Short mmCIF file of C-alpha atoms and ligand atoms in Angstrom, two decimals:
data_model
loop_
_atom_site.label_atom_id
_atom_site.label_comp_id
_atom_site.label_asym_id
_atom_site.label_seq_id
_atom_site.Cartn_x
_atom_site.Cartn_y
_atom_site.Cartn_z
CA MET A 534 -31.51 -3.65 -21.95
CA LYS A 535 -31.41 -6.30 -19.17
CA ASP A 536 -31.75 -4.87 -15.57
CA VAL A 537 -28.65 -6.17 -12.97
CA ASN A 538 -29.75 -5.44 -9.24
CA VAL A 539 -27.25 -4.06 -6.94
CA GLY A 540 -27.50 -3.87 -3.24
CA ILE A 541 -25.17 -1.45 -1.23
CA CYS A 542 -23.86 -2.26 2.17
CA GLY A 543 -22.56 0.55 4.04
CA LEU A 544 -23.16 4.37 3.19
CA GLY A 545 -20.14 6.03 4.59
CA THR A 546 -17.79 7.80 2.49
CA VAL A 547 -17.34 5.42 -0.02
CA GLY A 548 -20.97 4.05 -0.08
CA GLY A 549 -22.33 7.53 -0.49
CA GLY A 550 -19.78 8.37 -3.48
CA THR A 551 -20.78 5.21 -4.84
CA PHE A 552 -24.69 6.03 -4.71
CA ASN A 553 -24.12 9.58 -6.06
CA VAL A 554 -21.90 8.37 -9.13
CA LEU A 555 -24.06 5.60 -10.19
CA THR A 556 -27.28 7.87 -9.96
CA ARG A 557 -25.60 10.75 -11.56
CA ASN A 558 -23.72 8.63 -14.49
CA ALA A 559 -26.75 5.94 -14.70
CA ALA A 560 -26.97 6.44 -18.62
CA ILE A 561 -23.25 6.16 -19.60
CA ILE A 562 -22.58 3.34 -16.93
CA ALA A 563 -25.63 1.50 -18.64
CA GLY A 564 -24.19 2.20 -21.98
CA ARG A 565 -20.70 0.80 -21.15
CA ALA A 566 -22.33 -2.17 -19.07
CA GLY A 567 -24.83 -3.11 -21.82
CA CYS A 568 -27.47 -3.48 -18.92
CA ASN A 569 -29.22 -1.13 -16.46
CA ILE A 570 -27.32 -1.17 -13.13
CA ARG A 571 -30.43 -0.68 -10.44
CA ILE A 572 -29.77 0.09 -6.99
CA THR A 573 -32.47 -2.22 -5.28
CA ARG A 574 -31.79 -1.97 -1.67
CA VAL A 575 -29.32 0.00 0.59
CA ALA A 576 -28.22 -0.83 3.94
CA SER A 577 -26.45 1.19 6.58
CA ARG A 578 -26.03 1.70 10.40
CA ARG A 579 -27.22 5.12 9.74
CA GLY A 580 -28.98 6.89 7.21
CA ARG A 581 -27.93 9.89 5.13
CA ASP A 582 -30.20 12.68 4.47
CA ASP A 583 -27.85 14.18 1.82
CA LEU A 584 -28.41 11.17 -0.42
CA ALA A 585 -31.44 11.16 -2.88
CA LEU A 586 -32.38 7.73 -2.22
CA GLY A 587 -35.86 8.39 -3.33
CA ASP A 588 -38.09 5.10 -3.41
CA ILE A 589 -35.02 2.84 -2.82
CA PRO A 590 -35.61 0.58 0.24
CA PHE A 591 -33.36 1.52 3.20
CA THR A 592 -32.49 -0.75 6.06
CA THR A 593 -30.11 -0.66 9.02
CA ASP A 594 -29.88 -4.41 8.56
CA ILE A 595 -27.11 -5.32 5.90
CA TYR A 596 -28.63 -8.96 5.85
CA ASP A 597 -31.67 -7.61 4.37
CA VAL A 598 -29.44 -7.17 1.49
CA VAL A 599 -27.40 -10.35 1.53
CA ASN A 600 -30.90 -12.21 1.72
CA ASP A 601 -32.93 -10.22 -0.82
CA PRO A 602 -33.37 -12.92 -3.88
CA ALA A 603 -33.65 -10.14 -6.40
CA ILE A 604 -30.34 -8.87 -5.62
CA ASP A 605 -27.28 -9.90 -8.12
CA VAL A 606 -24.41 -8.02 -6.78
CA VAL A 607 -23.70 -7.29 -2.96
CA VAL A 608 -21.45 -4.22 -2.67
CA GLU A 609 -19.52 -4.49 0.50
CA LEU A 610 -18.48 -0.98 1.78
CA ILE A 611 -18.72 -1.39 5.55
CA GLY A 612 -15.02 -1.86 6.08
CA GLY A 613 -13.24 -3.91 8.98
CA TYR A 614 -12.47 -7.51 9.28
CA ASP A 615 -15.04 -9.83 11.01
CA ALA A 616 -18.50 -8.41 10.25
CA ALA A 617 -17.37 -7.71 6.52
CA LYS A 618 -15.97 -11.20 6.20
CA GLU A 619 -19.28 -12.86 7.72
CA LEU A 620 -21.13 -10.60 5.16
CA VAL A 621 -19.28 -11.57 2.12
CA LEU A 622 -19.24 -15.28 2.92
CA ALA A 623 -23.19 -14.99 3.62
CA ALA A 624 -23.56 -13.12 0.22
CA ILE A 625 -21.20 -16.09 -1.64
CA GLY A 626 -23.45 -18.55 0.16
CA ASN A 627 -26.63 -16.92 -1.19
CA GLY A 628 -24.96 -17.27 -4.76
CA LYS A 629 -24.37 -13.32 -5.12
CA HIS A 630 -21.51 -11.66 -6.80
CA VAL A 631 -19.48 -9.48 -4.41
CA VAL A 632 -17.85 -6.21 -5.04
CA THR A 633 -15.71 -4.53 -2.02
CA ALA A 634 -13.54 -1.86 -1.32
CA ASN A 635 -12.12 -3.40 1.54
CA LYS A 636 -8.41 -4.03 1.42
CA ALA A 637 -8.07 -5.40 5.15
CA LEU A 638 -10.80 -8.04 4.31
CA ILE A 639 -9.09 -9.20 0.91
CA ALA A 640 -5.32 -9.10 2.43
CA VAL A 641 -6.31 -11.20 5.41
CA HIS A 642 -9.12 -13.31 4.59
CA GLY A 643 -8.94 -13.40 0.68
CA ASN A 644 -7.56 -16.86 0.22
CA GLU A 645 -10.63 -18.53 2.19
CA ILE A 646 -13.10 -15.73 0.37
CA PHE A 647 -11.84 -16.81 -3.07
CA GLU A 648 -12.01 -20.47 -2.49
CA ALA A 649 -15.64 -20.05 -1.43
CA ALA A 650 -16.49 -17.89 -4.15
CA ALA A 651 -15.08 -20.24 -6.75
CA LYS A 652 -16.92 -23.18 -5.29
CA ALA A 653 -20.07 -20.89 -5.52
CA GLY A 654 -19.09 -19.86 -8.84
CA VAL A 655 -19.31 -16.11 -8.22
CA VAL A 656 -17.15 -13.11 -8.64
CA VAL A 657 -15.42 -11.16 -5.83
CA ALA A 658 -14.04 -8.14 -7.09
CA TYR A 659 -11.70 -5.48 -5.12
CA GLU A 660 -10.12 -2.99 -7.19
CA ALA A 661 -11.44 -0.06 -5.00
CA GLY A 662 -9.29 -1.69 -2.15
CA VAL A 663 -6.01 -0.94 -3.52
CA ALA A 664 -4.91 2.85 -4.43
CA GLY A 665 -8.66 3.94 -4.36
CA GLY A 666 -9.59 5.31 -7.77
CA ILE A 667 -6.46 4.13 -9.60
CA PRO A 668 -7.31 1.12 -11.53
CA VAL A 669 -4.02 -0.77 -10.85
CA ILE A 670 -5.42 -4.20 -10.14
CA LYS A 671 -7.19 -4.17 -13.45
CA ALA A 672 -3.64 -3.08 -14.94
CA VAL A 673 -2.00 -5.88 -13.10
CA ARG A 674 -4.22 -8.61 -13.71
CA GLU A 675 -5.09 -7.92 -17.15
CA GLY A 676 -3.20 -4.94 -19.03
CA LEU A 677 0.07 -6.67 -18.10
CA ALA A 678 -0.95 -10.32 -18.56
CA ALA A 679 1.99 -11.04 -20.99
CA ASN A 680 4.63 -9.81 -18.26
CA ARG A 681 6.54 -11.66 -15.73
CA ILE A 682 6.39 -9.05 -12.99
CA ASP A 683 9.38 -8.85 -10.55
CA THR A 684 9.01 -5.43 -8.85
CA ILE A 685 5.92 -3.63 -7.69
CA ALA A 686 6.49 -0.43 -5.64
CA GLY A 687 4.05 2.13 -4.42
CA ILE A 688 2.97 5.05 -2.51
CA ILE A 689 -0.38 3.51 -1.40
CA ASN A 690 -1.21 5.31 1.56
CA GLY A 691 -2.27 8.86 0.88
CA THR A 692 -2.05 9.92 4.79
CA GLY A 693 1.48 8.80 4.91
CA ASN A 694 2.35 10.66 1.81
CA TYR A 695 0.65 13.79 2.87
CA ILE A 696 2.64 13.72 6.33
CA LEU A 697 6.01 13.33 4.69
CA THR A 698 5.25 15.88 1.99
CA GLU A 699 4.46 18.44 4.59
CA MET A 700 7.53 17.36 6.74
CA ARG A 701 9.73 18.46 3.87
CA ALA A 702 8.74 22.24 4.71
CA GLY A 703 10.22 21.31 8.40
CA ARG A 704 6.89 20.65 10.01
CA GLU A 705 6.87 17.82 12.58
CA PHE A 706 5.21 14.49 12.49
CA SER A 707 2.51 14.93 15.04
CA GLU A 708 1.34 18.42 14.09
CA VAL A 709 0.90 17.05 10.17
CA LEU A 710 -0.85 14.02 11.50
CA LYS A 711 -3.42 16.02 13.18
CA GLU A 712 -4.13 17.96 9.96
CA ALA A 713 -4.47 14.86 8.01
CA GLN A 714 -7.12 13.51 10.16
CA ALA A 715 -8.88 16.84 10.35
CA LEU A 716 -9.03 16.56 6.49
CA GLY A 717 -10.54 13.32 6.54
CA TYR A 718 -7.63 11.21 4.99
CA ALA A 719 -6.76 8.87 7.63
CA GLU A 720 -8.32 5.47 8.65
CA ALA A 721 -10.51 5.40 11.75
CA ASP A 722 -7.40 4.18 13.74
CA PRO A 723 -4.54 6.20 12.16
CA THR A 724 -1.89 3.93 13.20
CA PHE A 725 -2.95 1.94 10.33
CA ASP A 726 -1.70 4.56 8.11
CA VAL A 727 1.36 5.74 9.83
CA GLU A 728 2.48 2.43 10.94
CA GLY A 729 2.25 1.02 7.50
CA ILE A 730 -0.62 -1.53 8.09
CA ASP A 731 -3.06 -0.13 5.65
CA ALA A 732 -0.17 -0.10 2.94
CA ALA A 733 0.82 -3.52 3.70
CA HIS A 734 -2.92 -4.71 3.08
CA LYS A 735 -2.80 -3.25 -0.21
CA LEU A 736 0.71 -4.35 -1.10
CA THR A 737 -0.13 -7.94 0.03
CA ILE A 738 -2.90 -7.61 -2.78
CA LEU A 739 -0.73 -6.22 -5.34
CA ALA A 740 2.12 -8.77 -4.80
CA ALA A 741 -0.17 -11.74 -4.81
CA SER A 742 -1.85 -10.57 -8.15
CA GLY A 743 1.08 -9.41 -9.86
CA PHE A 744 3.47 -12.27 -8.85
CA GLY A 745 0.87 -15.13 -8.81
CA VAL A 746 1.28 -16.05 -5.18
CA PRO A 747 -1.27 -16.56 -2.28
CA LEU A 748 -2.09 -13.80 -0.18
CA GLN A 749 0.37 -13.64 2.78
CA PHE A 750 -0.40 -10.36 4.76
CA GLU A 751 0.62 -11.88 8.05
CA LYS A 752 4.48 -12.38 6.75
CA ALA A 753 4.40 -8.68 5.32
CA TYR A 754 7.13 -6.45 7.17
CA THR A 755 5.81 -2.99 8.23
CA GLU A 756 7.79 -0.09 9.53
CA GLY A 757 6.03 3.42 10.09
CA ILE A 758 6.90 6.76 9.42
CA SER A 759 6.65 7.99 13.06
CA GLY A 760 10.34 7.97 13.62
CA ILE A 761 11.39 10.05 10.50
CA THR A 762 12.46 13.34 11.49
CA PRO A 763 12.56 16.62 9.45
CA TYR A 764 16.34 16.50 9.86
CA ASP A 765 16.86 13.19 7.99
CA ILE A 766 14.45 14.24 5.24
CA ALA A 767 16.40 17.55 4.67
CA HIS A 768 19.72 15.68 4.63
CA ALA A 769 18.25 12.94 2.21
CA GLU A 770 17.31 16.01 -0.03
CA LEU A 771 21.00 17.19 0.11
CA LEU A 772 22.03 14.05 -1.09
CA GLY A 773 19.52 14.05 -4.03
CA TYR A 774 16.94 11.59 -2.57
CA ARG A 775 13.46 11.97 -1.22
CA VAL A 776 11.82 10.12 1.66
CA LYS A 777 8.84 8.21 0.76
CA HIS A 778 6.74 5.58 2.71
CA LEU A 779 6.68 2.56 0.23
CA GLY A 780 5.28 -0.63 -0.21
CA ILE A 781 7.89 -3.00 -1.93
CA ALA A 782 7.20 -6.38 -3.45
CA ARG A 783 10.10 -8.07 -5.17
CA ARG A 784 9.93 -11.32 -6.70
CA ARG A 785 13.13 -13.39 -6.36
CA GLU A 786 14.09 -17.10 -7.36
CA GLU A 787 13.93 -18.17 -3.53
CA GLY A 788 10.92 -16.05 -2.48
CA ILE A 789 9.17 -12.52 -2.26
CA GLU A 790 10.24 -9.47 -0.58
CA LEU A 791 7.16 -7.88 1.10
CA ARG A 792 8.06 -4.88 2.95
CA VAL A 793 6.51 -1.39 3.82
CA GLN A 794 9.02 1.06 5.00
CA PRO A 795 10.18 4.64 4.70
CA THR A 796 12.51 4.68 1.71
CA LEU A 797 15.01 7.09 -0.06
CA VAL A 798 14.22 7.37 -3.72
CA PRO A 799 16.21 9.51 -6.26
CA GLN A 800 14.51 13.11 -6.54
CA SER A 801 14.63 12.43 -10.37
CA HIS A 802 12.39 9.35 -10.38
CA LEU A 803 8.71 9.95 -11.11
CA ILE A 804 7.74 8.22 -7.87
CA ALA A 805 9.58 10.95 -5.71
CA GLN A 806 7.53 13.75 -7.54
CA VAL A 807 4.09 12.11 -6.25
CA ASP A 808 3.20 14.47 -3.33
CA GLY A 809 0.33 15.31 -0.87
CA VAL A 810 -2.35 12.77 -0.61
CA LEU A 811 -1.93 11.05 -4.15
CA ASN A 812 -0.83 7.69 -4.81
CA ALA A 813 1.16 5.93 -7.37
CA VAL A 814 2.17 2.33 -8.18
CA LEU A 815 5.23 1.54 -10.05
CA VAL A 816 5.19 -1.91 -11.78
CA ASP A 817 7.90 -3.56 -13.80
CA GLY A 818 7.28 -6.07 -16.28
CA ASP A 819 9.95 -8.00 -18.16
CA ALA A 820 8.11 -7.20 -21.58
CA VAL A 821 6.84 -3.68 -21.08
CA GLY A 822 9.43 -2.12 -18.50
CA GLN A 823 8.43 0.20 -15.96
CA THR A 824 4.93 1.52 -15.89
CA MET A 825 3.57 3.98 -13.26
CA TYR A 826 -0.19 4.46 -12.25
CA TYR A 827 -0.83 7.67 -10.42
CA GLY A 828 -3.98 9.34 -8.81
CA PRO A 829 -6.25 9.82 -5.94
CA GLY A 830 -5.76 6.70 -3.52
CA ALA A 831 -8.87 7.90 -1.36
CA GLY A 832 -11.87 9.84 -1.47
CA ASP A 833 -15.61 9.25 -1.99
CA GLU A 834 -15.99 9.40 -5.65
CA ALA A 835 -12.56 8.69 -6.67
CA THR A 836 -12.94 5.51 -4.78
CA ALA A 837 -16.48 4.85 -6.07
CA SER A 838 -15.11 5.26 -9.51
CA SER A 839 -13.21 1.99 -8.82
CA VAL A 840 -16.19 0.22 -7.10
CA ILE A 841 -18.44 1.05 -10.12
CA ALA A 842 -15.75 -0.23 -12.60
CA ASP A 843 -16.02 -3.65 -10.68
CA ILE A 844 -19.86 -3.44 -10.59
CA VAL A 845 -19.89 -2.96 -14.37
CA ASP A 846 -17.54 -5.92 -15.03
CA VAL A 847 -19.86 -8.12 -12.89
CA ALA A 848 -23.02 -6.74 -14.40
CA ARG A 849 -21.65 -7.66 -17.90
CA ILE A 850 -21.20 -11.15 -16.64
CA VAL A 851 -24.64 -11.29 -15.18
CA ALA A 852 -26.42 -9.95 -18.08
CA GLY A 853 -24.50 -11.87 -20.47
CA GLY A 854 -25.06 -15.26 -18.42
CA GLY A 855 -21.62 -16.00 -18.55
CA GLY A 856 -19.08 -16.85 -15.59
CA GLN A 857 -15.99 -15.34 -14.08
CA THR A 858 -13.32 -14.65 -16.73
CA VAL A 859 -10.59 -13.07 -14.89
CA PRO A 860 -9.11 -15.20 -11.93
CA TYR A 861 -9.31 -13.64 -8.46
CA LEU A 862 -5.74 -13.16 -8.23
CA GLY A 863 -5.17 -12.94 -11.86
CA PHE A 864 -3.75 -16.48 -12.19
CA ALA A 865 -5.79 -19.82 -12.22
CA PRO A 866 -5.74 -21.01 -8.83
CA GLU A 867 -3.57 -24.32 -9.78
CA ALA A 868 -0.98 -21.89 -11.32
CA LEU A 869 -0.12 -19.96 -8.09
CA GLU A 870 3.34 -20.43 -6.77
CA ASP A 871 3.82 -21.12 -3.21
CA LEU A 872 6.65 -18.71 -2.91
CA PRO A 873 7.31 -17.79 0.62
CA VAL A 874 7.89 -14.29 1.93
CA LEU A 875 11.53 -13.90 2.81
CA PRO A 876 12.72 -12.84 6.19
CA MET A 877 13.89 -9.24 6.45
CA GLU A 878 17.47 -10.27 7.02
CA ASP A 879 17.38 -11.61 3.57
CA VAL A 880 16.26 -8.47 1.72
CA GLN A 881 18.63 -6.56 -0.43
CA SER A 882 18.72 -2.78 0.00
CA ALA A 883 20.79 0.40 -0.30
CA TYR A 884 20.92 2.25 3.24
CA TYR A 885 21.25 5.82 4.39
CA LEU A 886 22.75 5.82 7.96
CA ARG A 887 23.19 8.75 10.22
CA ILE A 888 25.84 8.41 12.83
CA GLN A 889 26.51 10.67 15.86
CA ALA A 890 30.34 10.36 15.91
CA PHE A 891 32.51 11.80 18.71
CA ASP A 892 35.15 14.25 17.11
CA HIS A 893 38.14 11.74 17.72
CA PRO A 894 40.84 10.96 15.18
CA GLY A 895 40.18 7.86 13.07
CA VAL A 896 36.51 7.67 13.60
CA LEU A 897 35.50 7.70 10.22
CA ALA A 898 38.32 5.05 9.47
CA LYS A 899 36.73 2.77 12.08
CA VAL A 900 33.30 2.97 10.50
CA ALA A 901 34.70 2.66 7.20
CA ALA A 902 36.37 -0.55 8.28
CA ILE A 903 33.34 -2.15 9.61
CA LEU A 904 31.40 -1.45 6.53
CA SER A 905 34.09 -2.74 4.38
CA GLU A 906 34.48 -5.79 6.53
CA HIS A 907 30.84 -6.86 5.85
CA GLY A 908 31.17 -6.21 2.02
CA ILE A 909 29.18 -2.84 2.37
CA ASN A 910 30.19 -0.22 -0.35
CA ILE A 911 29.88 3.45 0.38
CA GLU A 912 28.49 5.45 -2.28
CA SER A 913 28.62 8.76 -0.57
CA ILE A 914 29.57 10.29 2.75
CA MET A 915 28.61 13.57 4.30
CA GLN A 916 30.20 15.01 7.46
CA LYS A 917 28.41 18.37 8.70
CA GLU A 918 31.32 20.31 10.54
CA SER A 919 28.58 23.27 10.90
CA GLU A 920 26.56 21.05 13.02
CA PHE A 921 29.28 20.11 15.33
CA LYS A 922 27.95 20.25 18.95
CA ASP A 923 28.85 18.90 22.27
CA GLY A 924 31.67 17.16 21.00
CA ARG A 925 29.69 15.28 18.44
CA ILE A 926 29.33 15.49 14.71
CA PRO A 927 26.62 13.80 12.37
CA VAL A 928 28.19 11.67 9.80
CA ILE A 929 25.71 10.67 6.98
CA ILE A 930 26.62 7.55 4.79
CA LEU A 931 24.68 6.19 1.75
CA THR A 932 25.61 2.78 0.73
CA HIS A 933 25.27 0.56 -2.40
CA THR A 934 22.90 -2.25 -2.34
CA VAL A 935 23.65 -5.01 0.58
CA GLN A 936 21.95 -7.90 2.26
CA GLU A 937 19.96 -6.56 5.33
CA ARG A 938 21.92 -9.28 7.42
CA GLN A 939 25.07 -7.60 6.68
CA MET A 940 23.88 -4.19 7.56
CA ASN A 941 22.26 -5.57 10.76
CA LEU A 942 25.72 -6.92 11.70
CA ALA A 943 27.79 -3.65 10.83
CA ILE A 944 25.16 -1.34 12.77
CA GLU A 945 25.63 -3.56 15.75
CA GLU A 946 29.34 -3.20 15.71
CA MET A 947 29.34 0.55 14.90
CA GLU A 948 26.97 1.23 17.97
CA ALA A 949 29.44 -0.75 20.04
CA LEU A 950 32.33 1.63 19.13
CA ALA A 951 33.11 3.98 21.89
CA ASP A 952 33.56 6.81 19.19
CA ILE A 953 29.72 6.60 18.37
CA ASP A 954 26.94 8.09 20.40
CA GLY A 955 23.50 6.38 20.77
CA GLN A 956 22.00 4.54 17.97
CA VAL A 957 22.64 4.73 14.18
CA VAL A 958 19.72 5.94 12.19
CA ARG A 959 18.98 3.62 9.22
CA ILE A 960 16.53 4.38 6.30
CA ARG A 961 16.47 1.95 3.45
CA ALA A 962 17.06 3.44 -0.10
CA GLU A 963 16.24 2.23 -3.70
CA ASN A 964 17.14 3.25 -6.99
CA PHE A 965 14.48 1.52 -8.98
CA ASN A 966 16.91 1.31 -12.13
N1 HSE B 1145 -6.52 5.91 4.80
C1 HSE B 1145 -6.22 5.62 3.54
C2 HSE B 1145 -5.18 6.35 2.98
C3 HSE B 1145 -7.50 5.79 2.64
O1 HSE B 1145 -4.72 7.31 3.46
O2 HSE B 1145 -4.64 6.16 1.90
C4 HSE B 1145 -7.61 4.76 1.53
O3 HSE B 1145 -7.32 3.38 1.62
#
């Protein structure tokens, strides 16, 4: 069997997991790859005494890996934007294939990186960047290649899902976030998790590779979960819904919807059953129908599973003397469609609304009239007499699907009513029928 030489940059959580699994399962991985995958150099800012590096040269300079002429594949596991971009472009410049787990890098700089890689004739693989150990990029780019994909929706941040799951038991957001950080689920900056930025990185990549459009992270809409209260979670449950932090990408004739947001989903849908730190991605293809990919979205060896699957793909190419077979975004570059990301006002969604109404005669009639004037159809309405306080009473409304522009106008008019106190709480809802 031929040897394929791999250099690992970054020995954090995922780097350590990759080293351990590559070492432990070396024989089975070689059998699958048809070549020996040799870790020939490892670079990291800090060493790790817990890893059995043995004779493998260790360096604190990642460029020792990038500039090592013997190395065929550079595995980028340092994370972040700028240093990772420089590293990857330097590796490509040296004619090396790249495997990365860095979703931020691909979502933000992927178009430029893929162009450079295409010119150099090297592979850049990024399965581990999206939903950790779930092989969803392989599913979307290869397994579903026959399909026109119009909807991709997922729970693609484990920290956010853990927080919302715990809040169902009535716990407060800030308390659960601290716990998620202590458990090691959160990003270095946890606002990336709770404000939806990490999920938007992953959604951008999923949409591009599923729909065949360029990466457009800067146009993704992100809404976090820090404003979600146990009260709304409990009332969504009473209506038969669960609140999940979803990335939703939808392809429409005029453009794509690209949004990360708290979302009500029916309790009966499989995606509502995905709890704790787990991830799931729903992909709707015109031929296959709905498929869902479920599993650990983070963690050392779970993410290493995807990193190594990419290394195996690349090693087969290196050992076989061939070139890239699967295009970077699943479509030949000339087949990518320049579909714009639609502004949020053009998004179509159902809504959960919570209104604090003063207990005056005719309040509900006024609210219903405003909704009707904007073509908004009410699916259900709940008025909680038992929670009547200070002359105010909560009214909860679930609507059918409507354009966000209409809902914005309706909310503006409702908030201007003297019979309504404060702001209307709005959470989007999806049925995924
Ligand atoms: N912070 C991320 C999450 C890690 O919670 O999902 C995996 O990308």
